[in-house]
Coordinates of C-alpha atoms in Angstrom, one line a residue:
X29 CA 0.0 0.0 0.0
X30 CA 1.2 3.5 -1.1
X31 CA 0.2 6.8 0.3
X32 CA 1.1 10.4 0.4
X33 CA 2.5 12.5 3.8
X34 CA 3.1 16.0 3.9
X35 CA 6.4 16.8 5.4
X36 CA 5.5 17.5 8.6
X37 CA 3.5 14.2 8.6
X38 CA 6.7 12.1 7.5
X39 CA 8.9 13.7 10.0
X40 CA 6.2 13.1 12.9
X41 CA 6.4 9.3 11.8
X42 CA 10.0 9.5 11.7
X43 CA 10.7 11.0 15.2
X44 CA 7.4 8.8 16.6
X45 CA 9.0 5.2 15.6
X46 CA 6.3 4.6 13.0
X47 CA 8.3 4.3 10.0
X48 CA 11.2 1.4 11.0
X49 CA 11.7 -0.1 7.2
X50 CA 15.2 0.3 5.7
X51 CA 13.2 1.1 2.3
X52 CA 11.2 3.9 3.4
X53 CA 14.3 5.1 6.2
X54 CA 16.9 4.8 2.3
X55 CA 14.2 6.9 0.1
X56 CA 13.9 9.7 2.6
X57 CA 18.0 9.7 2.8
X58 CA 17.9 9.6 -0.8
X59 CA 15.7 12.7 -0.9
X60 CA 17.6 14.6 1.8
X61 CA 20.1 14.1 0.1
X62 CA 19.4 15.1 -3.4
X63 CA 19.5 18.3 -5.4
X64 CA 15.8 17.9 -5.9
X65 CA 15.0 18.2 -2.3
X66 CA 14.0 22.1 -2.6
X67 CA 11.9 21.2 -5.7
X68 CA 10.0 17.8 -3.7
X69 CA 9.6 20.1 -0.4
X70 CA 9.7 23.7 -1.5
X71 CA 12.6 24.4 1.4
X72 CA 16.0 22.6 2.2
X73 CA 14.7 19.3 4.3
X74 CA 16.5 17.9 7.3
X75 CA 16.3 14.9 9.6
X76 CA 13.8 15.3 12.6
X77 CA 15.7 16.4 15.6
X78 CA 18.8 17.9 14.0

């Protein structure tokens, strides 16, 4: 199952212990990451609780 989060949403999931997975904890590195990151989030993104 697939499903959309705002950012706020994805970093309350993140900091909460909701999202464990490798894949899901790889993609949002990936994103942070990425040059595209402004584009995806419309401001720099970082890791909850740095």
């Amino acid at each position: 199952m697939t499903r959309r989060f705002s950012h706020r949403e994805w970093g309350d999931l993140l900091s909460g212990g909701v999202i464990k997975d490798a894949s899901s904890l790889a993609a949002w590195a990936l994103l942070c990451a990425s040059p595209l990151r402004e584009r995806a989030f419309g401001r720099a993104v970082s890791f909850p609780g740095s």
